[in-house]
Coordinates of C-alpha atoms in Angstrom, one line a residue:
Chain E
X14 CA -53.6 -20.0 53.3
X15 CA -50.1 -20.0 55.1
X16 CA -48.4 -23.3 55.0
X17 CA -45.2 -23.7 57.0
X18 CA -43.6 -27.1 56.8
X19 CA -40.3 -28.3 58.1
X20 CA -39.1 -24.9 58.7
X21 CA -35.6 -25.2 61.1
X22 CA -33.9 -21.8 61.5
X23 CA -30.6 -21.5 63.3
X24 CA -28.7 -19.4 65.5
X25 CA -24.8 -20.4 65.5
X26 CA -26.2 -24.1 65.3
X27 CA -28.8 -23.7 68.0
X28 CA -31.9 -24.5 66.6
X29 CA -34.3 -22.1 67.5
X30 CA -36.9 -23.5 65.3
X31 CA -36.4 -27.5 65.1
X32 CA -38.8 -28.5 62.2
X33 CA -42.3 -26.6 62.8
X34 CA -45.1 -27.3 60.1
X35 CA -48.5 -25.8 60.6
X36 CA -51.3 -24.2 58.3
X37 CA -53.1 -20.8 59.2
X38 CA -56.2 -20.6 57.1
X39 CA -57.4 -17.3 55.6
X40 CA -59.9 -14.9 57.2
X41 CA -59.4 -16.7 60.5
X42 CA -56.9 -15.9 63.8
X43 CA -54.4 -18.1 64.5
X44 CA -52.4 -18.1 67.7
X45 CA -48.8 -19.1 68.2
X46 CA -48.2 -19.4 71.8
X47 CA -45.6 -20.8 74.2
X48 CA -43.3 -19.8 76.4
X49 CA -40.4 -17.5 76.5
X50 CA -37.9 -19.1 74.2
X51 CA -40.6 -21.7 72.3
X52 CA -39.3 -19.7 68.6
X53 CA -42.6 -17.6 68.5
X54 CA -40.3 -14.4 67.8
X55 CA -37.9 -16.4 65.5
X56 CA -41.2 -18.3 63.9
X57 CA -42.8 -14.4 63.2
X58 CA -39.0 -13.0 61.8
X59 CA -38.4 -15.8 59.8
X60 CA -42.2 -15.9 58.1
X61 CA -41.4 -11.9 57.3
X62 CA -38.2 -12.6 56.0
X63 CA -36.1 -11.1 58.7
X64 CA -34.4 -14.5 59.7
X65 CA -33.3 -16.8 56.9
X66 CA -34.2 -20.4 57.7
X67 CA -32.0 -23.4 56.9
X68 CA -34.5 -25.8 55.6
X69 CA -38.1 -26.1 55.4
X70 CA -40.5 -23.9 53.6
X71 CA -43.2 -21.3 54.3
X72 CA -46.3 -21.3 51.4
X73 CA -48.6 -18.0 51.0
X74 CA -51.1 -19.6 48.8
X75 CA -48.8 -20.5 45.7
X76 CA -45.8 -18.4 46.6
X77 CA -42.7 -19.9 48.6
X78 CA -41.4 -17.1 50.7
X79 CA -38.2 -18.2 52.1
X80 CA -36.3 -16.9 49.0
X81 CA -37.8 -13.1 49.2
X82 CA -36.6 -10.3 50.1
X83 CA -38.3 -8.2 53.3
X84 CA -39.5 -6.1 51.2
X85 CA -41.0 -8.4 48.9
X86 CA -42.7 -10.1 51.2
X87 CA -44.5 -7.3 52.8
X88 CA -45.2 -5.5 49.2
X89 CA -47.3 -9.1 48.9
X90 CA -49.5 -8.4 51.3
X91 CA -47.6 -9.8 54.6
X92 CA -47.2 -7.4 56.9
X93 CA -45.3 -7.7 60.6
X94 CA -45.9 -5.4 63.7
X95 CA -42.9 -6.6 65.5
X96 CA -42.8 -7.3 69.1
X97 CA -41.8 -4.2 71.2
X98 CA -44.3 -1.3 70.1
X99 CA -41.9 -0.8 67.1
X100 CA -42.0 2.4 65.8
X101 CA -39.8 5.0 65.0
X102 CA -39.8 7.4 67.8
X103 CA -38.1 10.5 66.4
X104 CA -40.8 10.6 63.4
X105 CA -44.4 11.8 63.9
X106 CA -47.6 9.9 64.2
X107 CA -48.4 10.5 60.8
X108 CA -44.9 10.0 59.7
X109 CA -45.0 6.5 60.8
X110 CA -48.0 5.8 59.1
X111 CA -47.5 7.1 56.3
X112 CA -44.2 5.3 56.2
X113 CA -47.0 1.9 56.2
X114 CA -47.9 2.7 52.7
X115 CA -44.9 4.8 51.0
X116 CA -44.0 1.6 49.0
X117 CA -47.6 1.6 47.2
X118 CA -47.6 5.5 47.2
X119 CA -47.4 5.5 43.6
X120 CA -50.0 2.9 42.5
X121 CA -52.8 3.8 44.7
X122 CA -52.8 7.2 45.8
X123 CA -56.7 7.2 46.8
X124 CA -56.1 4.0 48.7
X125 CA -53.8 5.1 50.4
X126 CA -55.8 8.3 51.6
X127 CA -58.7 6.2 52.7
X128 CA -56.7 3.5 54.3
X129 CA -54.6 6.4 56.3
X130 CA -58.6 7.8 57.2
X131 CA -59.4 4.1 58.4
X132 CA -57.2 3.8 60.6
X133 CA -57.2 7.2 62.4
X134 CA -60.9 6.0 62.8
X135 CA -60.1 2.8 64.4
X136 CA -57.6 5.1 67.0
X137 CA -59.1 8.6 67.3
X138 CA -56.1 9.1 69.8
X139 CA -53.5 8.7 67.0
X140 CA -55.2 11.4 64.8
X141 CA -55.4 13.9 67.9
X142 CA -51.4 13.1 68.5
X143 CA -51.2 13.0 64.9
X144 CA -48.4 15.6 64.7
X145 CA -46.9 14.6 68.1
X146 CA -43.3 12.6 67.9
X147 CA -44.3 8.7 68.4
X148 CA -41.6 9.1 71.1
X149 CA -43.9 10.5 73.1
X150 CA -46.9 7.7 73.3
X151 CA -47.8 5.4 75.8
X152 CA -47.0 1.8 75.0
X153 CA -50.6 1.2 74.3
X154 CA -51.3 4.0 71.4
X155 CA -47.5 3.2 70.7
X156 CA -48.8 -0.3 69.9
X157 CA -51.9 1.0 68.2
X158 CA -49.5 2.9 65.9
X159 CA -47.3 0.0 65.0
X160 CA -50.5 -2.1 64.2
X161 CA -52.1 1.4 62.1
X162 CA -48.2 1.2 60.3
X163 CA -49.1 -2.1 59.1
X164 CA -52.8 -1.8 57.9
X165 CA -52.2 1.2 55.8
X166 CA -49.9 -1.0 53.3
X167 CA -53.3 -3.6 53.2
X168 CA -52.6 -6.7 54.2
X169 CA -53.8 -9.8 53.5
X170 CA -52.1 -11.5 56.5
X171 CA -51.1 -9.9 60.0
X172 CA -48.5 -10.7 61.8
X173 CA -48.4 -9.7 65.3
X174 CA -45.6 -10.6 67.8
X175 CA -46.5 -10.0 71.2
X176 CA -49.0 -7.3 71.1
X177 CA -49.9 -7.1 74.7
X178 CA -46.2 -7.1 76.3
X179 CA -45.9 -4.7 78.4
X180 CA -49.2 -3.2 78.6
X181 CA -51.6 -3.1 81.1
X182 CA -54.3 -5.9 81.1
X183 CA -57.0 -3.3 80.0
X184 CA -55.5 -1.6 77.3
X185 CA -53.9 -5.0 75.6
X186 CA -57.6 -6.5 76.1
X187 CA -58.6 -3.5 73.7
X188 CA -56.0 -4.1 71.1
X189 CA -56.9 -7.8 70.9
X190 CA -60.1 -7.1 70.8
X191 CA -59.9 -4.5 67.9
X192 CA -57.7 -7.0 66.1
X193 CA -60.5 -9.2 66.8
X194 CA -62.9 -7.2 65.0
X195 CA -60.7 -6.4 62.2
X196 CA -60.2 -9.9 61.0
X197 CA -64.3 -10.7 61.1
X198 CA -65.0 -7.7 59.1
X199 CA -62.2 -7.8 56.7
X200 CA -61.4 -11.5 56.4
X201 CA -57.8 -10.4 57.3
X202 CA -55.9 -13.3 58.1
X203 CA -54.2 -12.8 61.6
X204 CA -51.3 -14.7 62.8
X205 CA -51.0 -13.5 66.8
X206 CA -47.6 -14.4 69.0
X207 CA -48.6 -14.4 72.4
X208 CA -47.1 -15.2 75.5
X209 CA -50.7 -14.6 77.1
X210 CA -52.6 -18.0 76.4
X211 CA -55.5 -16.8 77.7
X212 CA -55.8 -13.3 75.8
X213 CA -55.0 -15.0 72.7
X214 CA -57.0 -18.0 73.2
X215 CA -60.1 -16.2 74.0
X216 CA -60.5 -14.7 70.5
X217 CA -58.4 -17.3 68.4
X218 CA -60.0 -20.1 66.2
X219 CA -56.9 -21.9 65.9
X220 CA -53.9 -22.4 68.6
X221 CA -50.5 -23.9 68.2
X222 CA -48.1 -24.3 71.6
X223 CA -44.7 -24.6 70.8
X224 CA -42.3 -25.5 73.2
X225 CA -38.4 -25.9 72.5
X226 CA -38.7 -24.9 68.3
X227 CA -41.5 -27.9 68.1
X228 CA -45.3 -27.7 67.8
X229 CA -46.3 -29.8 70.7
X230 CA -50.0 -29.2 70.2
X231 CA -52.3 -28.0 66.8
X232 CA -55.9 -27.4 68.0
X233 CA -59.1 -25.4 67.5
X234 CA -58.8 -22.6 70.3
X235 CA -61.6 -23.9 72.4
X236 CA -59.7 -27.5 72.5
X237 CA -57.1 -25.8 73.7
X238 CA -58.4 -23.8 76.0
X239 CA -60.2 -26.8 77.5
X240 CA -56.7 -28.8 77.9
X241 CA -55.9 -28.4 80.8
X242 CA -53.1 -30.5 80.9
X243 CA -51.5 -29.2 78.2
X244 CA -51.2 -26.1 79.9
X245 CA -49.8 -27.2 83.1
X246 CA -47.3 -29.0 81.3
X247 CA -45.9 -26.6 78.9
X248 CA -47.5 -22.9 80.1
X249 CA -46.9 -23.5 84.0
X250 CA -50.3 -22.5 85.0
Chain X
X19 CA -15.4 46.7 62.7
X20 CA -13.9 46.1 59.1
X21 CA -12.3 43.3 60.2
X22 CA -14.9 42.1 62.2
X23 CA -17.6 42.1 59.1
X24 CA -14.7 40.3 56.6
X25 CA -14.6 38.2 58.6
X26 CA -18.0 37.3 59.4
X27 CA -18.5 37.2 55.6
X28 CA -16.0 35.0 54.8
X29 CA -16.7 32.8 57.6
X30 CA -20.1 32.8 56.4
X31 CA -18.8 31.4 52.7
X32 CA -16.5 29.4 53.9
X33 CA -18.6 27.9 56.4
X34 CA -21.5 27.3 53.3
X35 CA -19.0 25.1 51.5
X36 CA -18.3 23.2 54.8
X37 CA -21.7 22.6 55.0
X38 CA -22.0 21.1 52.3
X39 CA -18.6 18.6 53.0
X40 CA -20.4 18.0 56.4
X41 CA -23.9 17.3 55.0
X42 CA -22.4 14.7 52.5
X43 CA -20.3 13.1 55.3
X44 CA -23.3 12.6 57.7
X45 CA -25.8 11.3 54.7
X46 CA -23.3 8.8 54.1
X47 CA -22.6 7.7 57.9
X48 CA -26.5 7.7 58.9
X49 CA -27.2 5.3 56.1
X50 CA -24.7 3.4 55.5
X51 CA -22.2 3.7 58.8
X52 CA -19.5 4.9 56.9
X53 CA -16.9 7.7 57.2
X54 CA -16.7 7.8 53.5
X55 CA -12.7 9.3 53.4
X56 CA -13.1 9.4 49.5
X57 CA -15.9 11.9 49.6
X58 CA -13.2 14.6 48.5
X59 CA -11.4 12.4 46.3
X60 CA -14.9 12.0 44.2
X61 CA -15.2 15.8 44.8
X62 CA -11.7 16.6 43.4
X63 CA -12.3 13.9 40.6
X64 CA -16.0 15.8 39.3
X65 CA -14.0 19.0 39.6
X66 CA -11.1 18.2 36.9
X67 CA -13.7 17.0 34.8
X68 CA -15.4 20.2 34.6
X69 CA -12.5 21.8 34.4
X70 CA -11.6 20.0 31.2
X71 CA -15.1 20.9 29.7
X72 CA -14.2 24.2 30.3
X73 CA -10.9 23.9 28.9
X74 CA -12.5 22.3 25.8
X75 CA -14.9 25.4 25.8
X76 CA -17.6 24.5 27.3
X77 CA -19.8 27.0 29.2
X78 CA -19.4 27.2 33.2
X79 CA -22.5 26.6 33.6
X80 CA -22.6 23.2 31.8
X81 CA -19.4 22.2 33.2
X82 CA -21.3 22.5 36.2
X83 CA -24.0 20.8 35.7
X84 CA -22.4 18.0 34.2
X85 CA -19.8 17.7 37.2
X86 CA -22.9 17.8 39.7
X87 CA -24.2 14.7 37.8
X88 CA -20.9 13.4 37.5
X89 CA -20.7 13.6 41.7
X90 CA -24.2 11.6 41.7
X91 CA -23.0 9.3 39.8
X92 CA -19.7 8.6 41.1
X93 CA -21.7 8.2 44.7
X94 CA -24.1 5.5 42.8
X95 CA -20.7 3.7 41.2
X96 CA -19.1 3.5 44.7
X97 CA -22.0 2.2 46.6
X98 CA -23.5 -0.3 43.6
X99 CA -19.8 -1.2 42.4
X100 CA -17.5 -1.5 46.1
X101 CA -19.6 -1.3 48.8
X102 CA -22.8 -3.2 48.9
X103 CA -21.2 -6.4 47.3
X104 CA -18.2 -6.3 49.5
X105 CA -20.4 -5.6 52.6
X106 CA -22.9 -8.7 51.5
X107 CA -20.3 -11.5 50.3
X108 CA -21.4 -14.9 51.9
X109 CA -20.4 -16.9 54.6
X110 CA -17.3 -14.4 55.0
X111 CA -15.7 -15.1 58.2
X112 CA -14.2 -11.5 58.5
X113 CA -17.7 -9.8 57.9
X114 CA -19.2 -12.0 60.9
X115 CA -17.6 -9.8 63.6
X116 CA -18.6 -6.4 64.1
X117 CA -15.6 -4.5 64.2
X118 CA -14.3 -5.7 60.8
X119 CA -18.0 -4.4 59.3
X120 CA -17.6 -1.5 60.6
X121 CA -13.7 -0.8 59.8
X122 CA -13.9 -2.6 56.4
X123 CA -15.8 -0.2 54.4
X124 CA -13.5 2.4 55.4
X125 CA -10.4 0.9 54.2
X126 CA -12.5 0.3 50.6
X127 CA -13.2 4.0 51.1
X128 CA -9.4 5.0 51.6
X129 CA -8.6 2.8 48.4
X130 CA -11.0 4.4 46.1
X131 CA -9.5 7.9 47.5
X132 CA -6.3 6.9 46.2
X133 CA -7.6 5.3 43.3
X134 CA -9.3 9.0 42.0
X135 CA -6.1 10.5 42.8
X136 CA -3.8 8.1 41.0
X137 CA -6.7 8.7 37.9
X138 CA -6.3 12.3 38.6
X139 CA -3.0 11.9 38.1
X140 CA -2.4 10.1 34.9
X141 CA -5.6 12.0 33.2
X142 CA -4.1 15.3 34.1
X143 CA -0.9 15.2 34.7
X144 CA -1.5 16.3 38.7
X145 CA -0.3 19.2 38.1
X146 CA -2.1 22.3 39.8
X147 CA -4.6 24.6 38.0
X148 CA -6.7 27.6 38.4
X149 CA -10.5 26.9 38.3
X150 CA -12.8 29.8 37.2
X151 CA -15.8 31.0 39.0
X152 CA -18.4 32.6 37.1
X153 CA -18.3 36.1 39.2
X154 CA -15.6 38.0 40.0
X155 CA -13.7 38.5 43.2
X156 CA -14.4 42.4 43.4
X157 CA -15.7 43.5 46.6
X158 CA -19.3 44.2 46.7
X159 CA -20.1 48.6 46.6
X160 CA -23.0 50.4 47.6
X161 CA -22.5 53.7 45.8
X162 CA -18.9 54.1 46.3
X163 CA -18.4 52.3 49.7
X164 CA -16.9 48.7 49.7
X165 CA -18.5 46.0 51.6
X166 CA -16.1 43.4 53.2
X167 CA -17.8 41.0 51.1
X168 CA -17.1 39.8 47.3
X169 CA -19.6 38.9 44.4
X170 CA -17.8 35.7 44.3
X171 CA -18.6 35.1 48.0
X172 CA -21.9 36.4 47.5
X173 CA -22.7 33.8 44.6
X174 CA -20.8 30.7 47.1
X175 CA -24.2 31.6 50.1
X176 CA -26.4 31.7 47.3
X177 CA -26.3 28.8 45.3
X178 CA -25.3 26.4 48.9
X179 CA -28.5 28.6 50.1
X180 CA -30.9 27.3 47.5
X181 CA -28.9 23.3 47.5
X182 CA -30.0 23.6 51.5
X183 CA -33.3 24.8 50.5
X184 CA -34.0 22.1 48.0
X185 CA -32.6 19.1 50.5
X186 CA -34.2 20.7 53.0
X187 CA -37.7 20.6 51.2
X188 CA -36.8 16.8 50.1
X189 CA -36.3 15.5 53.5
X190 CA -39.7 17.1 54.9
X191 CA -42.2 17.1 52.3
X192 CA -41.1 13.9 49.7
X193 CA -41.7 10.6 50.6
X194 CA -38.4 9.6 49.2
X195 CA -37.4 11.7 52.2
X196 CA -39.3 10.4 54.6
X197 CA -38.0 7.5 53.9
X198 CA -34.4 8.2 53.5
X199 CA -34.8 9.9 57.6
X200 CA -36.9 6.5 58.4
X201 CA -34.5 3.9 57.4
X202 CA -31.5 6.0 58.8
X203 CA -33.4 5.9 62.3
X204 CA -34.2 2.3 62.4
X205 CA -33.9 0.3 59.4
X206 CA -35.6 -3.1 60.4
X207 CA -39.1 -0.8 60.7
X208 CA -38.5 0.7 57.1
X209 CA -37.7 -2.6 55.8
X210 CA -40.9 -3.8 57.3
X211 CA -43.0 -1.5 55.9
X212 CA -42.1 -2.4 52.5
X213 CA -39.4 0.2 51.8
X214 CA -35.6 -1.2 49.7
X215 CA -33.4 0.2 52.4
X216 CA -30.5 -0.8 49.8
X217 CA -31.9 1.6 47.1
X218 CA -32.4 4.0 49.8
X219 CA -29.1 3.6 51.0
X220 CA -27.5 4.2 47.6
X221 CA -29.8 7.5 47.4
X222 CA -27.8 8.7 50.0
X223 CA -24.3 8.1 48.4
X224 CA -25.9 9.7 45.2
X225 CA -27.1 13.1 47.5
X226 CA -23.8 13.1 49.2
X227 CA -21.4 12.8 45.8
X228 CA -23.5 15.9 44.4
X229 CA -23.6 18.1 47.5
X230 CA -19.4 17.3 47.8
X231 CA -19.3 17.8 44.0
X232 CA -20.9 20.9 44.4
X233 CA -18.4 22.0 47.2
X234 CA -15.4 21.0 45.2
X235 CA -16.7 23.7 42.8
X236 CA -17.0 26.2 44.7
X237 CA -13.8 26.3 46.6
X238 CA -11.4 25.4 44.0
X239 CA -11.4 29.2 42.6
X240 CA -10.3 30.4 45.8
X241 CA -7.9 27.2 46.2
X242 CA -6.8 26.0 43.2
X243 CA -7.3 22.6 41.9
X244 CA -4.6 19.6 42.3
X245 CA -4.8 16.1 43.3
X246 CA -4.4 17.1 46.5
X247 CA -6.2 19.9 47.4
X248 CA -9.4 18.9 48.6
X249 CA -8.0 16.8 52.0
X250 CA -7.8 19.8 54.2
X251 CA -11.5 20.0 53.3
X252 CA -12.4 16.6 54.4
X253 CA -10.7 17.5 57.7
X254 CA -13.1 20.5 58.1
X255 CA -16.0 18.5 57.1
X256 CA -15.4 15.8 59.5
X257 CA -14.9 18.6 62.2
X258 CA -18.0 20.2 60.9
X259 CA -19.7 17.0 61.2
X260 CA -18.8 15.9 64.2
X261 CA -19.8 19.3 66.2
X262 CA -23.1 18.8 64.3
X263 CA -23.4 15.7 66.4
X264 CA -22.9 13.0 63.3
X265 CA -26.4 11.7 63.0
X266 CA -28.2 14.9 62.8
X267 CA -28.4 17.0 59.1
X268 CA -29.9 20.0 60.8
X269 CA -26.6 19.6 63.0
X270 CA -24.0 18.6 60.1
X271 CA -25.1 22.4 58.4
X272 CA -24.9 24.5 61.2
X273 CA -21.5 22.7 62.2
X274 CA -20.4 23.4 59.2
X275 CA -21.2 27.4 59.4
X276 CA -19.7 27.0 63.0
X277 CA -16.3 25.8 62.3
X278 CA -16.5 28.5 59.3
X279 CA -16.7 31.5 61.3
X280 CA -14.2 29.7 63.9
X281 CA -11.7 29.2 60.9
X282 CA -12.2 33.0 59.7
X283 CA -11.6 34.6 63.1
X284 CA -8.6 32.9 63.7
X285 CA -7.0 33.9 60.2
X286 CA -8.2 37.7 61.1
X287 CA -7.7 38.0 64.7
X288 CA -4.7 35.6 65.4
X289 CA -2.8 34.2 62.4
X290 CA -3.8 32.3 59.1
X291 CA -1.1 29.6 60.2
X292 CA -2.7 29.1 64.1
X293 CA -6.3 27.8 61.5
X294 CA -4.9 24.0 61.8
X295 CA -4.4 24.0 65.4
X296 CA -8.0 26.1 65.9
X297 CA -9.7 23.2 63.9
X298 CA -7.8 20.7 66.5
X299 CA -8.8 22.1 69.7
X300 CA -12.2 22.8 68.6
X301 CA -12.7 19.4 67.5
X302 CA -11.2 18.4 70.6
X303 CA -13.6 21.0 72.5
X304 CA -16.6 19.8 70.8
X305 CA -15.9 16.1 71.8
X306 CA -15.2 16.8 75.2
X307 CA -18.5 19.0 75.7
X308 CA -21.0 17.8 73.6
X309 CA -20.2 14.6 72.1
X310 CA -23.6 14.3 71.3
X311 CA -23.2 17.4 68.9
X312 CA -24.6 20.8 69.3
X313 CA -28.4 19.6 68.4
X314 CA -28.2 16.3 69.9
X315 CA -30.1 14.6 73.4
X316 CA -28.2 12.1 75.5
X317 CA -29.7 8.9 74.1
X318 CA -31.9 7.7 76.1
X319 CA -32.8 3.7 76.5
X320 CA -36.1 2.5 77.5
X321 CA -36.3 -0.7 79.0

């Protein structure tokens, strides 16, 4: 169970997140959207460490994460695909998977083999382009790649910022979906960052709008999804 | 065609030991973003201290060995003991702006060069030695004819041969390596994926002190040893480095060779005193042409 409470992080005294609590439970998805400028990004960077927040905490099960490192964090089983297809472009496909689950290397050798095998099954297109620079992907395998860099180190919760920007409607469809899939046959707990309330919506159990750094709305996805005010008032649409 | 081959051999020994200056340089500026100016300071400072073994009668060969680890662990001290808690003090209004990150660290880098040389100094007196090298300078014969190459030169490609073979094999086939190249290209991803960029970081202070180490040792019989007489060799690194493009390794070695054979030319063809002015304009040429270095792509941005 994630359990953010109070959490305000700043930017030179602009409060980009003003006091957000919220609970994602485990083996379900939960959808953070809102639009561009809400804190979804800052929410995502300061859960994985990247942004320090000035009060407030964030809970996975018994452990407070605000005081660990990046590292840390994701060695305990929280791993981030950040928003923008991030991956390193002058490294192979199997260079940037492998990089996924260097840190556990050591421990779990076999694992790691079989997690690296997973995922090329879940993206046959990454294990043709497998020796290809990652520079030279679309943004959808791109994307694929960034989410396969995350499984490989097994984790217990996803984080996903913005999986479908930039990609056509088709292709992000398939990467929710698989997501989707992934979560019901794992019990992977997904956090998802959308700017696309319907994608996210459609497959989410749980939705939270922000709007300004403040959780304006905490429903069940079909709630949501039925609001139709809500919508028009803080989506536009 | 004498001249010609001594100086392709000595531009190929010389340009083995620039290498190596260049190498350390660019490990040091891809992972941390510093020009690390003490990097022949530490090299000068591992030297004397095998030279002291080996006054004390030591072997060479342990002398050399211990300086080498003495090099990795000077690079260790520097990083763990100056730079990564004077880069990471709190709330420090000069580390907030951008320039003074960047300029900071070299300053503390220009302090600790004087620092070893002041040391260097006081522990030995400064004053300027002969270092051995475990071949002689006799020119290499086949039958009776000389080659325009000596044993000594000889042993200086070999042993930087099998160093570049060994880093070589640690960036491409370790994970340590993978990650070292990883966290140097974007450091937010490594960090995500669970990888202490800061260990990784010092790792590359550690490589570069052992590889400059290394070239301290091998140009100091040729050179003699003083406080002093490693700076031209920084200057030739940095050159190296620079026509290697700065970010690329692959680039930082073959710069090196480049600027080697340039160097050795000059000194056969025109005159040993037009070398310092040849280093200038080629630097100079390099940046004009190829700032990028002679591996590197335009960067491009997608947007």
């Amino acid at each position: 169970m994630l359990n953010i409470s109070n959490l305000v992080t700043e930017f030179a005294s602009v409060k980009a997140l003003n006091g957000i609590s919220f609970s994602a439970k485990p083996g379900l998805i939960t959808t953070v959207i809102g639009a561009n400028g809400a804190g979804k990004s800052t929410l995502l960077r300061t859960i994985s460490g990247l942004e320090r927040p000035t009060s407030g905490s964030i809970k996975w099960f018994d452990e407070e994460l605000t005081t660990k490192s990046v590292e840390s964090i994701v060695r305990s089983g929280i791993a981030q695909v950040p928003e923008g297809h991030a991956v390193i472009s002058q490294l192979s496909v199997a260079e940037n998977i492998e990089l996924g689950g260097l840190f556990r290397k050591r421990k779990v050798r076999g694992d790691l083999e079989v997690a690296t095998k997973e995922v090329y099954e879940l993206f046959p297109i990454l294990f043709e382009r497998r020796n290809e620079p990652a520079g030279s992907l679309s943004g959808g395998e791109r994307q694929m790649l960034a989410i396969s860099r995350a499984l490989v180190s097994r984790p217990k919760l996803l984080l996903l910022d913005e999986p479908s920007l930039g990609l056509a409607p088709l292709i992000s469809a398939q990467i929710i979906s698989i997501v989707n899939e992934l979560c019901r046959s794992t019990g992977l707990t997904v956090l998802l960052v959308e700017q696309n309330a319907n994608t996210a919506l459609a497959v989410a159990d749980h939705g939270i709008l922000l709007a300004l750094g403040k959780v304006v709305a905490d429903l069940p996805a079909k709630e949501m999804i039925a609001d139709s005010s809500l919508r028009a008032a803080y989506l536009g649409y | 065609m004498d001249s010609f081959l001594s100086a392709f051999f000595s531009g190929t020994a010389q340009g083995a030991i620039y290498a190596l200056v260049s190498l350390g340089l660019v490990l040091v500026w891809r992972g941390a973003g510093v020009v690390n100016f003490a990097q022949m300071g530490q090299a000068m400072f591992t030297t004397y201290i095998a030279s002291q073994l080996i006054q004390n009668n030591y072997s060479y060969w342990s002398a050399f060995v211990i300086a080498l680890v003495s090099g990795a662990i000077l690079g260790a001290i520097v990083d763990l003991g100056l730079m990564r808690p004077l880069m990471s003090r709190k709330n420090s209004q000069l580390l907030n702006s951008q320039s003074m990150r960047t300029t900071i660290p070299v300053i503390a880098s220009l302090g600790i060069l004087g620092v070893l040389k002041a040391l260097a100094g006081i522990l030995w007196e400064g004053e300027e030695r002969g270092f051995p090298s475990p071949v002689p300078a006799n020119a290499v014969t086949i039958g009776s004819t000389n080659l325009a190459i000596t044993s000594f030169d000889l042993f200086v490609i070999g042993v930087v041969f099998l160093a570049l073979v060994l880093t070589t094999i640690f960036f491409t086939k370790t994970g340590m390596g993978l990650a070292m190249r990883a966290s140097a290209l974007n450091p937010e991803v490594t960090r995500l994926s669970g990888i202490r960029v800061g260990s990784v970081r010092t790792l590359g202070w550690v490589i570069s002190g052992t590889a400059s180490s290394l070239a301290g040792l091998l140009v100091t019989p040729k050179t003699n040893l003083s406080p002093n007489t490693l700076d031209l060799l920084l200057i030739i690194g940095f050159t190296a480095a620079v026509v290697g493009g700065l970010t690329s390794l692959t680039g930082s070695v073959l710069g090196g060779f480049i600027v080697g054979y340039v160097i050795a030319f000059v000194n056969v063809y025109s005159a040993p005193e037009n070398v310092f002015i040849a280093i200038l304009v080629f630097l100079l040429l390099a940046l004009f042409f190829r700032p990028q270095g002679i591996l590197g792509s335009k960067e491009v941005r997608r947007v």
